[in-house]
Amino acid sequence: MKTPTISSLLFAFLVIFSCSSLVSSDGHDDFLQCMSLQSNNHTSISNIVYTPNNTSYSSILNFSIQNLRFTSETTPKPLVIVTPVHESQIQPVIYCAKENGMQIRVRSGGHDYEGLSYASEVPFVILDLFNLREISVDAENKTAWIQAGSTIGELYYRIAEKSQTLGFPAGVCPTVGAGGHFSGGGYGALLRKYGLAADNIIDARIVDVNGRILDRISMGEDLFWAIRGGGGASFGVILAWKIQLVDVPEKVTVFTIDKTLDQNATNIVHRWQYIAHKFDEDLFIRILIRRVNSSEDSKRTIQATFQSLFLGGVDRLLPLMQQSFPELGLQREDCTEMSWIESILYFAGFPIESRDVLLNRTQPNVRYFKAKSDYVQKPISKNGLQGIWKLFFEEEAEEAEMILSPYGGRMDEISESAIPFPHRAGNLYKIQHLVYWEEEEVEATQNYINWIRKLYSYMAPYVSRFPRAAYINYRDLDIGVNNNGNTSYAQASIWGIKYFKNNFNRLVQVKTKVDPANFFRNEQSIPPLNSWWNKNGK
Ligand code: FDA
């Protein structure tokens, strides 16, 4: 058989693309030509590259977007989306994006709260890893390799296929992607017992800015440290994680108890703040605060929902609760024993029999939303809580929510600098503030965003200070953004210290070493020290 020449392959490649889109010259032609030249298997490349005129472009772009705020006509769109089916297809994307002055936005699960994995004002390509989702569980050694494009639902499902007594301490929502979630920390109902997902990573594979595929040994401990909580997007393209699985009992117990204001919610929430971080570390009780219609007189009230996972049976839980939190009035009939994998479905709001939903990559209920985070180090007074309830009675708060997740346990034992995620001992709990809405109009959007900003201002005296700490996985561009293009250390430290405290400096050092020209960047990426702004003293 005659071996095709580069030029014949390039021609074939352009013909394939011209059928779908490549007739206009709006910035991606050179990128595509470069991809063609860089790739060994040209036909397969054509199946993984989407440009705006391609019929599948919009569905590929939108399928994993979680926040409708970033699906409007005016949201800046990628020139190209690449969906590699093999690791070797990533290096050409990095090379060709660099060559053509394009940024890369890496997307795994698409859950970024501010859309940073799929929207950008500058010319960019989305590298969407959803096809890279192999998971291999080694139950005997209690480890697993998980490709970055997998969701945590898929991970939980694959672990449960192999073992009823192994689990992993990652998030509650099954569609969250391992690429972004683990690299930003990642927590769920096992956090008091085992810490974060990032605390349980033992190896990783990453493509660096020079296209090299590195593992823990070849990347070195500094970079390996940085990608476990420092946000992956600043450092390269994470391909896969090796994780330490954790032991879970055959039976866990769950319960959900609602308390409205008439049912003493204020006092019980107030009390919870003093004790939830000190409970036995097998016990995790979070609180979800919402406004609801009270069942009796259809008047509006505040409802605090106490939702719990206990790593043990109900017979051990009941005396524990009686001793440490009698105010909640937990009864045996409130509790259900189940397997850990069933508790994952329970927390995610699915029937516990429907295990296969963990393999779905799309969320049934995607809405417009804006979120923020806070850390609480001293209990909020009852007066302070009542001020929050007042804000929840405002019009814009119809679909607002506050989620209070207790710390303590394992979180207190891990040092602030073990990984970039610094929020450890001293924190009683974390708050996630959320407001959802249905209207797409700009004015409505602004009203809801103003409301959550007002709530955030109100919270200032009650939460951590110097810095007012925040969780990178609840990305919030209000707390500071980089300058467009390169950014100064000073500018980035405005948001960086809030997410990482003193670890920000080490992250900057790692960035300076591994990506000195700041190729991997976004509105909240770690800057290198020798960037243009720093060189020019600005
Ligand atoms: P996405 O693909 O949008 O990536 C997020 C960021 O990571 C982007 O900057 C992206 O470029 C970068 N990135 C992604 N993959 C990468 C890779 N392979 N290499 C390098 N960089 C990469 N959090 C939590 O801790 N506990 C929870 O229970 C939940 N629950 C939850 C529910 C819902 C509905 C949402 C929308 C979000 C959460 N989160 C959460 C927050 C979640 O952890 C956070 O949004 C993660 O960054 C999402 O990771 P994805 O890969 O899905 O996002």
Coordinates of C-alpha atoms and ligand atoms in Angstrom, one line a residue:
M1 CA 0.0 0.0 0.0
K2 CA 1.2 3.5 -0.9
T3 CA 2.1 5.6 2.2
P4 CA 0.2 8.9 2.1
T5 CA 2.3 12.0 2.1
I6 CA 1.8 14.8 4.6
S7 CA 0.3 17.0 1.9
S8 CA -2.2 14.4 0.8
L9 CA -3.2 13.9 4.4
L10 CA -3.5 17.6 5.0
F11 CA -5.7 17.8 1.9
A12 CA -7.9 14.9 3.1
F13 CA -8.2 16.6 6.5
L14 CA -9.3 19.9 5.1
V15 CA -11.8 18.2 2.8
I16 CA -13.3 16.5 5.8
F17 CA -13.5 19.8 7.7
S18 CA -14.8 21.8 4.8
C19 CA -17.9 19.5 4.7
S20 CA -18.7 20.5 8.2
S21 CA -17.5 24.0 8.6
L22 CA -14.1 25.0 7.5
V23 CA -14.9 27.4 4.7
S24 CA -14.7 30.7 6.5
S25 CA -11.5 32.0 7.8
D26 CA -12.5 33.0 11.3
G27 CA -9.4 32.0 13.3
H28 CA -9.5 28.2 13.5
D29 CA -8.1 27.2 10.1
D30 CA -4.5 27.6 11.1
F31 CA -5.2 25.7 14.3
L32 CA -6.8 22.9 12.4
Q33 CA -4.0 22.7 9.8
C34 CA -1.5 22.6 12.7
M35 CA -3.5 19.8 14.3
S36 CA -3.4 17.9 11.1
L37 CA 0.3 18.2 10.7
Q38 CA 1.0 17.3 14.4
S39 CA -1.3 14.3 14.5
N40 CA -0.3 10.9 13.3
N41 CA -3.8 9.7 12.7
H42 CA -5.6 12.4 10.7
T43 CA -8.9 10.7 10.2
S44 CA -9.4 10.0 13.8
I45 CA -8.5 13.7 14.6
S46 CA -11.3 14.8 12.3
N47 CA -13.8 12.9 14.5
I48 CA -12.8 14.7 17.6
V49 CA -12.7 18.3 16.4
Y50 CA -15.8 20.5 16.3
T51 CA -16.0 24.0 14.8
P52 CA -19.0 26.3 15.1
N53 CA -20.5 25.3 11.8
N54 CA -20.5 21.6 12.7
T55 CA -24.0 20.4 13.5
S56 CA -22.8 18.8 16.7
Y57 CA -20.9 21.8 18.0
S58 CA -23.7 23.3 20.1
S59 CA -24.7 20.0 21.7
I60 CA -21.1 19.1 22.5
L61 CA -20.6 22.6 23.9
N62 CA -23.7 22.6 26.0
F63 CA -24.2 19.0 27.2
S64 CA -22.2 19.3 30.4
I65 CA -22.8 23.0 31.2
Q66 CA -24.3 23.3 34.7
N67 CA -25.0 27.0 34.9
L68 CA -27.5 28.5 32.4
R69 CA -25.9 31.9 33.0
F70 CA -23.2 30.8 30.5
T71 CA -25.4 29.4 27.7
S72 CA -26.7 32.7 26.4
E73 CA -26.0 34.0 22.9
T74 CA -23.6 36.6 24.3
T75 CA -21.5 34.1 26.1
P76 CA -18.2 33.9 24.2
K77 CA -17.8 30.6 22.5
P78 CA -14.8 28.5 21.6
L79 CA -13.4 28.6 18.1
V80 CA -12.9 24.8 18.3
I81 CA -13.8 22.0 20.7
V82 CA -11.5 19.0 20.8
T83 CA -12.7 15.8 22.5
P84 CA -9.7 13.4 22.6
V85 CA -10.3 9.7 22.8
H86 CA -6.7 9.1 23.5
E87 CA -4.1 10.9 25.6
S88 CA -1.8 11.3 22.6
Q89 CA -4.3 13.6 21.0
I90 CA -3.8 16.2 23.7
Q91 CA -0.2 17.2 23.0
P92 CA -1.1 18.5 19.5
V93 CA -3.8 20.7 21.0
I94 CA -1.4 22.3 23.4
Y95 CA 1.2 22.8 20.7
C96 CA -1.2 24.2 18.1
A97 CA -3.0 26.5 20.6
K98 CA 0.4 28.0 21.5
E99 CA 1.4 28.4 17.9
N100 CA -1.8 30.2 17.1
G101 CA -2.2 32.4 20.1
M102 CA -5.2 30.6 21.4
Q103 CA -6.0 29.7 25.0
I104 CA -7.0 26.3 26.2
R105 CA -9.9 25.7 28.5
V106 CA -9.8 22.2 29.9
R107 CA -13.2 20.7 30.7
S108 CA -13.8 17.5 32.6
G109 CA -17.3 17.6 34.1
G110 CA -18.2 21.2 33.2
H111 CA -19.3 22.2 36.7
D112 CA -17.2 25.3 37.1
Y113 CA -19.5 27.8 38.8
E114 CA -18.2 30.7 36.7
G115 CA -18.0 28.8 33.4
L116 CA -14.2 29.0 33.2
S117 CA -13.9 25.6 31.6
Y118 CA -15.9 26.6 28.5
A119 CA -16.2 30.4 28.2
S120 CA -13.5 33.0 27.6
E121 CA -13.2 36.5 26.1
V122 CA -10.1 35.6 24.2
P123 CA -9.8 33.2 21.3
F124 CA -9.8 29.7 22.8
V125 CA -10.2 26.0 22.3
I126 CA -12.1 23.7 24.7
L127 CA -10.3 20.5 25.4
D128 CA -13.1 18.4 26.6
L129 CA -12.0 15.2 28.3
F130 CA -15.4 13.5 28.6
N131 CA -14.2 10.6 26.4
L132 CA -11.3 9.9 28.8
R133 CA -13.2 8.2 31.5
E134 CA -11.6 4.8 32.2
I135 CA -11.7 3.7 35.8
S136 CA -9.8 0.7 37.1
V137 CA -10.4 -0.3 40.7
D138 CA -7.9 -2.5 42.5
A139 CA -10.0 -3.6 45.5
E140 CA -7.3 -5.8 46.9
N141 CA -4.9 -2.9 47.2
K142 CA -7.7 -0.3 47.9
T143 CA -6.6 1.9 45.0
A144 CA -8.0 3.1 41.7
W145 CA -6.8 4.9 38.6
I146 CA -9.5 7.3 37.3
Q147 CA -9.2 9.3 34.1
A148 CA -9.9 13.0 34.5
G149 CA -13.0 13.0 32.3
S150 CA -14.8 10.5 34.6
T151 CA -17.5 11.8 36.8
I152 CA -17.5 11.0 40.5
G153 CA -20.8 9.1 40.0
E154 CA -19.0 6.8 37.6
L155 CA -16.2 6.4 40.2
Y156 CA -18.7 5.5 43.0
Y157 CA -20.5 3.0 40.7
R158 CA -17.2 1.3 39.7
I159 CA -16.0 1.0 43.3
A160 CA -19.3 -0.5 44.3
E161 CA -19.1 -3.0 41.5
K162 CA -15.9 -4.3 43.1
S163 CA -16.6 -3.9 46.8
Q164 CA -19.4 -3.0 49.3
T165 CA -16.9 -1.9 51.9
L166 CA -14.8 0.6 49.9
G167 CA -15.6 4.2 49.1
F168 CA -14.1 7.5 48.3
P169 CA -14.4 10.9 50.0
A170 CA -15.5 13.1 47.1
G171 CA -18.6 15.3 46.4
V172 CA -22.3 14.8 46.6
C173 CA -23.4 15.5 43.0
P174 CA -22.6 12.5 40.8
T175 CA -22.1 14.5 37.6
V176 CA -19.1 16.5 38.9
G177 CA -15.9 15.7 36.9
A178 CA -12.8 14.2 38.5
G179 CA -10.5 16.6 36.6
G180 CA -11.8 19.9 38.2
H181 CA -13.2 18.5 41.4
F182 CA -10.1 16.7 42.7
S183 CA -7.8 19.4 41.6
G184 CA -9.8 21.9 43.7
G185 CA -10.1 19.7 46.8
G186 CA -13.5 17.9 46.5
Y187 CA -15.5 17.1 49.6
G188 CA -18.7 15.2 50.5
A189 CA -20.2 13.4 53.4
L190 CA -17.0 11.5 54.2
L191 CA -15.0 14.6 54.9
R192 CA -15.0 14.4 58.7
K193 CA -13.7 10.8 58.5
Y194 CA -11.3 10.9 55.6
G195 CA -10.8 14.6 54.5
L196 CA -11.0 15.7 50.9
A197 CA -10.7 13.8 47.6
A198 CA -7.4 15.7 47.1
D199 CA -6.1 14.3 50.5
N200 CA -6.5 10.8 49.1
I201 CA -4.6 11.2 45.8
I202 CA -1.4 9.1 45.6
D203 CA -0.3 9.6 42.0
A204 CA -1.4 11.5 38.9
R205 CA -0.7 11.9 35.2
I206 CA -0.5 15.3 33.6
V207 CA 0.5 16.8 30.2
D208 CA 2.7 19.8 30.8
V209 CA 3.0 22.9 28.8
N210 CA 5.7 21.2 26.7
G211 CA 3.5 18.3 25.9
R212 CA 5.3 15.9 28.1
I213 CA 3.2 13.3 30.0
L214 CA 4.4 13.2 33.6
D215 CA 3.6 11.0 36.6
R216 CA 4.2 11.7 40.2
I217 CA 7.9 10.8 40.0
S218 CA 8.7 12.6 36.8
M219 CA 6.6 15.8 37.7
G220 CA 8.2 16.0 41.1
E221 CA 6.6 16.6 44.5
D222 CA 6.1 20.4 44.0
L223 CA 3.9 20.0 41.0
F224 CA 2.2 17.0 42.5
W225 CA 1.5 19.1 45.6
A226 CA 0.1 22.0 43.5
I227 CA -2.5 20.0 41.5
R228 CA -4.1 18.5 44.7
G229 CA -6.2 21.5 45.6
G230 CA -4.5 24.4 43.8
G231 CA -6.8 24.0 40.7
G232 CA -5.5 22.0 37.8
A233 CA -6.1 24.6 35.1
S234 CA -3.0 26.7 36.1
F235 CA -0.5 23.8 35.6
G236 CA -1.4 21.6 32.7
V237 CA -3.9 19.0 31.6
I238 CA -4.5 16.4 34.2
L239 CA -5.1 13.0 32.5
A240 CA -5.7 10.8 35.5
W241 CA -5.5 10.3 39.2
K242 CA -4.5 7.4 41.3
I243 CA -6.5 7.4 44.5
Q244 CA -6.5 5.7 47.8
L245 CA -9.9 4.1 48.5
V246 CA -11.2 4.2 52.0
D247 CA -13.0 1.7 54.2
V248 CA -16.8 2.1 54.7
P249 CA -18.9 -0.2 56.8
E250 CA -21.3 -2.6 55.1
K251 CA -24.2 -0.7 56.6
V252 CA -24.4 3.1 57.0
T253 CA -27.3 5.1 58.4
V254 CA -28.9 8.1 56.9
F255 CA -31.5 10.6 58.1
T256 CA -33.1 13.8 57.0
I257 CA -35.0 16.0 59.5
D258 CA -36.7 19.3 58.7
K259 CA -37.2 22.0 61.3
T260 CA -39.1 25.2 60.6
L261 CA -38.9 28.4 62.6
D262 CA -42.0 27.2 64.5
Q263 CA -40.2 24.0 65.3
N264 CA -37.3 25.8 67.0
A265 CA -35.0 25.9 63.9
T266 CA -33.1 28.9 65.1
N267 CA -32.1 27.4 68.4
I268 CA -31.3 24.0 66.9
V269 CA -29.1 25.5 64.1
H270 CA -27.5 27.7 66.8
R271 CA -26.7 24.7 68.9
W272 CA -25.4 22.6 65.9
Q273 CA -22.6 25.2 65.4
Y274 CA -21.1 24.3 68.8
I275 CA -21.1 20.6 68.4
A276 CA -21.2 19.4 64.8
H277 CA -17.4 19.7 64.4
K278 CA -16.8 17.8 67.6
F279 CA -19.1 14.8 66.9
D280 CA -17.6 11.3 66.5
E281 CA -15.9 11.5 63.1
D282 CA -18.2 8.7 61.8
L283 CA -21.1 11.3 62.1
F284 CA -21.6 14.0 59.5
I285 CA -24.7 16.2 59.8
R286 CA -25.0 19.1 57.4
I287 CA -27.7 21.7 57.3
L288 CA -29.6 23.1 54.2
I289 CA -31.4 26.3 54.8
R290 CA -34.2 27.4 52.5
R291 CA -37.4 29.4 52.6
V292 CA -40.6 27.2 52.3
N293 CA -44.3 27.6 52.7
S294 CA -45.3 26.4 56.1
S295 CA -47.8 23.5 55.8
E296 CA -50.3 24.8 58.4
D297 CA -51.2 28.3 57.2
S298 CA -49.2 28.4 53.9
K299 CA -47.2 31.3 55.4
R300 CA -43.6 31.5 54.4
T301 CA -41.1 30.2 56.9
I302 CA -37.4 29.2 57.1
Q303 CA -36.7 25.5 57.0
A304 CA -33.4 24.0 58.2
T305 CA -32.9 20.5 56.9
F306 CA -30.5 18.3 58.9
Q307 CA -29.1 15.7 56.6
S308 CA -26.8 13.0 57.9
L309 CA -24.5 10.2 57.0
F310 CA -23.4 7.9 59.9
L311 CA -20.7 5.3 59.2
G312 CA -22.4 2.6 61.3
G313 CA -25.7 1.1 62.3
V314 CA -28.7 2.8 63.8
D315 CA -28.1 1.1 67.2
R316 CA -24.8 2.9 67.6
L317 CA -26.2 6.2 66.2
L318 CA -29.1 6.7 68.5
P319 CA -27.2 6.8 71.8
L320 CA -24.6 9.0 70.2
M321 CA -27.2 11.5 69.1
Q322 CA -29.0 11.3 72.4
Q323 CA -25.7 12.2 74.1
S324 CA -24.4 14.8 71.7
F325 CA -27.4 16.4 70.0
P326 CA -30.6 15.6 71.8
E327 CA -32.1 18.9 70.6
L328 CA -32.7 17.4 67.2
G329 CA -35.0 14.7 68.7
L330 CA -33.8 11.9 66.4
Q331 CA -36.0 8.8 66.5
R332 CA -35.3 5.3 65.2
E333 CA -38.0 5.7 62.6
D334 CA -36.2 8.8 61.1
C335 CA -33.2 6.6 60.3
T336 CA -32.6 4.2 57.4
E337 CA -29.8 1.7 57.2
M338 CA -28.3 1.1 53.7
S339 CA -25.1 0.4 51.9
W340 CA -22.6 3.3 51.3
I341 CA -23.4 3.3 47.5
E342 CA -27.1 3.7 48.3
S343 CA -26.3 6.6 50.6
I344 CA -24.6 8.3 47.6
L345 CA -27.9 8.0 45.8
Y346 CA -29.8 9.2 48.8
F347 CA -27.7 12.3 49.3
A348 CA -27.9 13.1 45.5
G349 CA -31.7 12.9 45.8
F350 CA -32.3 9.7 43.7
P351 CA -34.2 6.6 44.7
I352 CA -31.6 4.3 46.3
E353 CA -32.5 1.5 43.9
S354 CA -31.6 3.5 40.8
R355 CA -27.8 2.9 40.9
D356 CA -27.5 3.2 37.1
V357 CA -28.3 7.0 37.3
L358 CA -24.7 7.4 38.6
L359 CA -23.6 6.7 35.1
N360 CA -25.6 9.6 33.6
R361 CA -23.3 12.6 32.8
T362 CA -26.1 15.1 32.5
Q363 CA -28.0 16.8 35.3
P364 CA -31.7 16.7 35.1
N365 CA -32.2 20.1 36.7
V366 CA -29.9 22.7 35.3
R367 CA -30.7 26.3 36.3
Y368 CA -29.3 29.8 36.4
F369 CA -27.3 30.3 39.6
K370 CA -24.6 32.3 41.5
A371 CA -22.8 30.9 44.5
K372 CA -20.3 32.0 47.1
S373 CA -18.5 30.4 50.0
D374 CA -17.5 31.2 53.6
Y375 CA -15.8 29.6 56.5
V376 CA -17.2 30.0 60.1
Q377 CA -14.8 30.0 63.0
K378 CA -17.0 31.3 65.8
P379 CA -20.7 30.3 66.2
I380 CA -23.1 32.9 64.7
S381 CA -25.3 34.4 67.4
K382 CA -29.1 33.8 67.3
N383 CA -29.5 37.5 66.3
G384 CA -27.1 36.9 63.5
L385 CA -29.1 33.9 62.3
Q386 CA -32.3 35.9 62.4
G387 CA -30.7 38.5 60.2
I388 CA -30.0 35.8 57.6
W389 CA -33.6 34.5 57.8
K390 CA -34.8 38.1 57.1
L391 CA -32.8 38.2 53.9
F392 CA -34.2 34.8 52.9
F393 CA -37.7 36.4 53.1
E394 CA -36.8 38.8 50.3
E395 CA -38.3 38.3 46.9
E396 CA -35.1 37.2 45.2
A397 CA -34.5 34.4 47.7
E398 CA -37.4 32.2 46.6
E399 CA -34.9 29.6 45.4
A400 CA -31.9 30.6 47.6
E401 CA -30.1 28.1 49.7
M402 CA -27.4 28.0 52.3
I403 CA -25.5 24.7 52.9
L404 CA -23.6 24.4 56.2
S405 CA -21.0 21.6 56.2
P406 CA -19.3 20.7 59.4
Y407 CA -15.6 20.4 59.7
G408 CA -13.5 18.8 62.5
G409 CA -12.5 15.2 62.6
R410 CA -9.9 14.4 59.9
M411 CA -10.0 17.9 58.6
D412 CA -8.5 19.2 61.9
E413 CA -5.6 16.7 61.7
I414 CA -4.3 17.6 58.3
S415 CA -1.9 20.6 58.2
E416 CA -2.8 23.8 56.3
S417 CA 0.1 23.3 54.0
A418 CA -0.1 19.5 53.3
I419 CA -1.8 20.4 50.0
P420 CA -2.8 23.8 48.7
F421 CA -6.3 23.6 50.2
P422 CA -5.7 25.4 53.5
H423 CA -9.0 25.4 55.4
R424 CA -8.4 23.0 58.3
A425 CA -8.3 23.2 62.1
G426 CA -10.0 26.3 63.5
N427 CA -13.0 26.1 61.1
L428 CA -16.3 25.0 62.6
Y429 CA -18.0 24.7 59.2
K430 CA -18.1 25.9 55.7
I431 CA -21.1 27.7 54.1
Q432 CA -22.1 27.6 50.5
H433 CA -24.4 30.4 49.6
L434 CA -26.5 29.8 46.5
V435 CA -29.2 31.6 44.6
Y436 CA -31.1 30.0 41.7
W437 CA -33.5 31.5 39.3
E438 CA -35.5 30.7 36.1
E439 CA -35.6 34.0 34.2
E440 CA -33.1 34.6 31.5
E441 CA -33.4 38.4 31.3
V442 CA -30.3 40.4 32.2
E443 CA -32.2 42.6 34.7
A444 CA -33.5 39.6 36.6
T445 CA -30.1 38.0 36.7
Q446 CA -28.7 41.2 38.1
N447 CA -31.3 41.3 40.9
Y448 CA -30.5 37.8 42.0
I449 CA -26.7 38.4 41.9
N450 CA -27.3 41.7 43.9
W451 CA -29.2 39.7 46.4
I452 CA -26.5 37.1 47.0
R453 CA -23.9 39.9 47.2
K454 CA -26.0 41.6 49.9
L455 CA -26.2 38.3 51.8
Y456 CA -22.4 38.0 51.5
S457 CA -21.9 41.6 52.9
Y458 CA -24.3 40.8 55.7
M459 CA -22.2 37.7 56.6
A460 CA -18.9 39.6 56.8
P461 CA -18.8 40.0 60.6
Y462 CA -19.7 36.4 61.2
V463 CA -17.2 34.6 59.1
S464 CA -13.4 34.2 58.6
R465 CA -11.4 37.4 58.2
F466 CA -7.9 38.3 57.1
P467 CA -8.5 36.6 54.7
R468 CA -12.2 36.1 54.2
A469 CA -11.5 32.6 53.1
A470 CA -13.2 30.9 50.1
Y471 CA -13.3 27.5 48.5
I472 CA -11.9 27.4 44.9
N473 CA -14.3 24.7 43.8
Y474 CA -17.1 27.2 44.6
R475 CA -15.5 29.6 42.2
D476 CA -16.6 33.2 42.6
L477 CA -15.2 35.9 40.4
D478 CA -16.5 38.6 42.7
I479 CA -13.5 38.0 45.1
G480 CA -11.0 39.1 42.5
V481 CA -9.8 38.3 39.0
N482 CA -6.6 38.5 37.0
N483 CA -6.0 41.2 34.5
N484 CA -6.7 40.1 31.0
G485 CA -3.7 38.4 29.6
N486 CA -0.8 38.3 32.1
T487 CA -1.3 39.4 35.6
S488 CA 0.7 40.6 38.5
Y489 CA 1.4 38.7 41.7
A490 CA -0.3 41.5 43.6
Q491 CA -3.5 41.4 41.5
A492 CA -3.7 37.6 41.7
S493 CA -3.1 37.5 45.4
I494 CA -6.4 39.4 46.0
W495 CA -8.3 36.2 45.2
G496 CA -5.4 33.8 45.6
I497 CA -4.9 34.4 49.4
K498 CA -8.6 33.8 49.9
Y499 CA -8.6 30.4 48.3
F500 CA -5.1 29.3 49.4
K501 CA -3.9 31.5 52.3
N502 CA -0.1 31.1 52.6
N503 CA -0.1 28.3 50.1
F504 CA -0.6 30.9 47.4
N505 CA 3.1 31.8 47.5
R506 CA 4.2 28.2 46.9
L507 CA 1.6 27.8 44.1
V508 CA 3.2 30.9 42.4
Q509 CA 6.7 29.3 42.8
V510 CA 5.5 26.0 41.2
K511 CA 3.8 27.9 38.4
T512 CA 6.9 29.9 37.8
K513 CA 8.9 26.7 37.4
V514 CA 6.5 24.7 35.3
D515 CA 4.8 27.3 33.1
P516 CA 6.9 30.4 33.2
A517 CA 5.3 31.9 30.1
N518 CA 1.8 31.6 31.6
F519 CA 0.3 29.6 28.8
F520 CA -2.3 27.9 31.1
R521 CA -4.2 30.8 32.3
N522 CA -7.7 32.1 33.0
E523 CA -9.4 34.7 35.1
Q524 CA -8.3 33.0 38.3
S525 CA -5.2 31.1 37.4
I526 CA -2.0 31.2 39.4
P527 CA 0.5 33.7 37.8
P528 CA 4.2 33.0 37.3
L529 CA 6.6 35.5 38.9
N530 CA 8.3 36.5 35.7
S531 CA 5.2 37.4 33.8
W532 CA 5.2 40.5 31.7
W533 CA 3.5 42.6 34.4
N534 CA 6.1 41.7 37.0
K535 CA 9.0 42.3 34.6
N536 CA 7.6 45.7 33.9
G537 CA 7.0 46.4 37.5
K538 CA 3.3 46.9 37.3
Ligands
FDA1 P1 -15.0 21.8 34.9 O1 -14.7 20.8 33.8 O2 -15.9 22.9 34.7 O3 -13.6 22.3 35.5 C1 -13.5 23.1 36.6 C2 -12.1 23.8 36.6 O4 -11.1 22.8 36.6 C3 -11.8 24.6 35.3 O5 -10.9 25.7 35.6 C4 -11.2 23.7 34.4 O6 -10.4 24.3 33.4 C5 -10.3 22.9 35.4 N1 -10.1 21.5 34.9 C6 -11.1 20.6 34.7 N2 -10.5 19.4 34.3 C7 -9.2 19.6 34.3 C8 -8.1 18.8 33.9 N3 -8.3 17.5 33.5 N4 -6.9 19.3 34.0 C9 -6.7 20.6 34.4 N5 -7.7 21.4 34.7 C10 -8.9 20.9 34.6 N6 -17.8 20.5 45.1 C11 -17.5 19.8 46.2 O7 -16.4 19.8 46.7 N7 -18.5 19.0 46.7 C12 -19.7 18.8 46.2 O8 -20.5 18.1 46.7 C13 -20.0 19.6 45.0 N8 -21.2 19.5 44.4 C14 -21.5 20.2 43.2 C15 -22.7 20.1 42.6 C16 -23.0 20.8 41.5 C17 -24.4 20.7 40.8 C18 -22.0 21.7 40.9 C19 -22.3 22.5 39.7 C20 -20.8 21.7 41.5 C21 -20.5 21.0 42.7 N9 -19.2 21.1 43.3 C22 -19.0 20.4 44.5 C23 -18.2 22.0 42.8 C24 -17.2 21.2 41.9 O9 -16.3 20.5 42.8 C25 -16.4 22.2 41.1 O10 -17.2 22.9 40.2 C26 -15.3 21.4 40.2 O11 -14.3 22.3 39.8 C27 -16.0 20.8 39.1 O12 -15.1 20.0 38.3 P2 -15.5 19.6 36.8 O13 -14.4 18.8 36.3 O14 -16.9 19.1 36.8 O15 -15.6 21.1 36.2

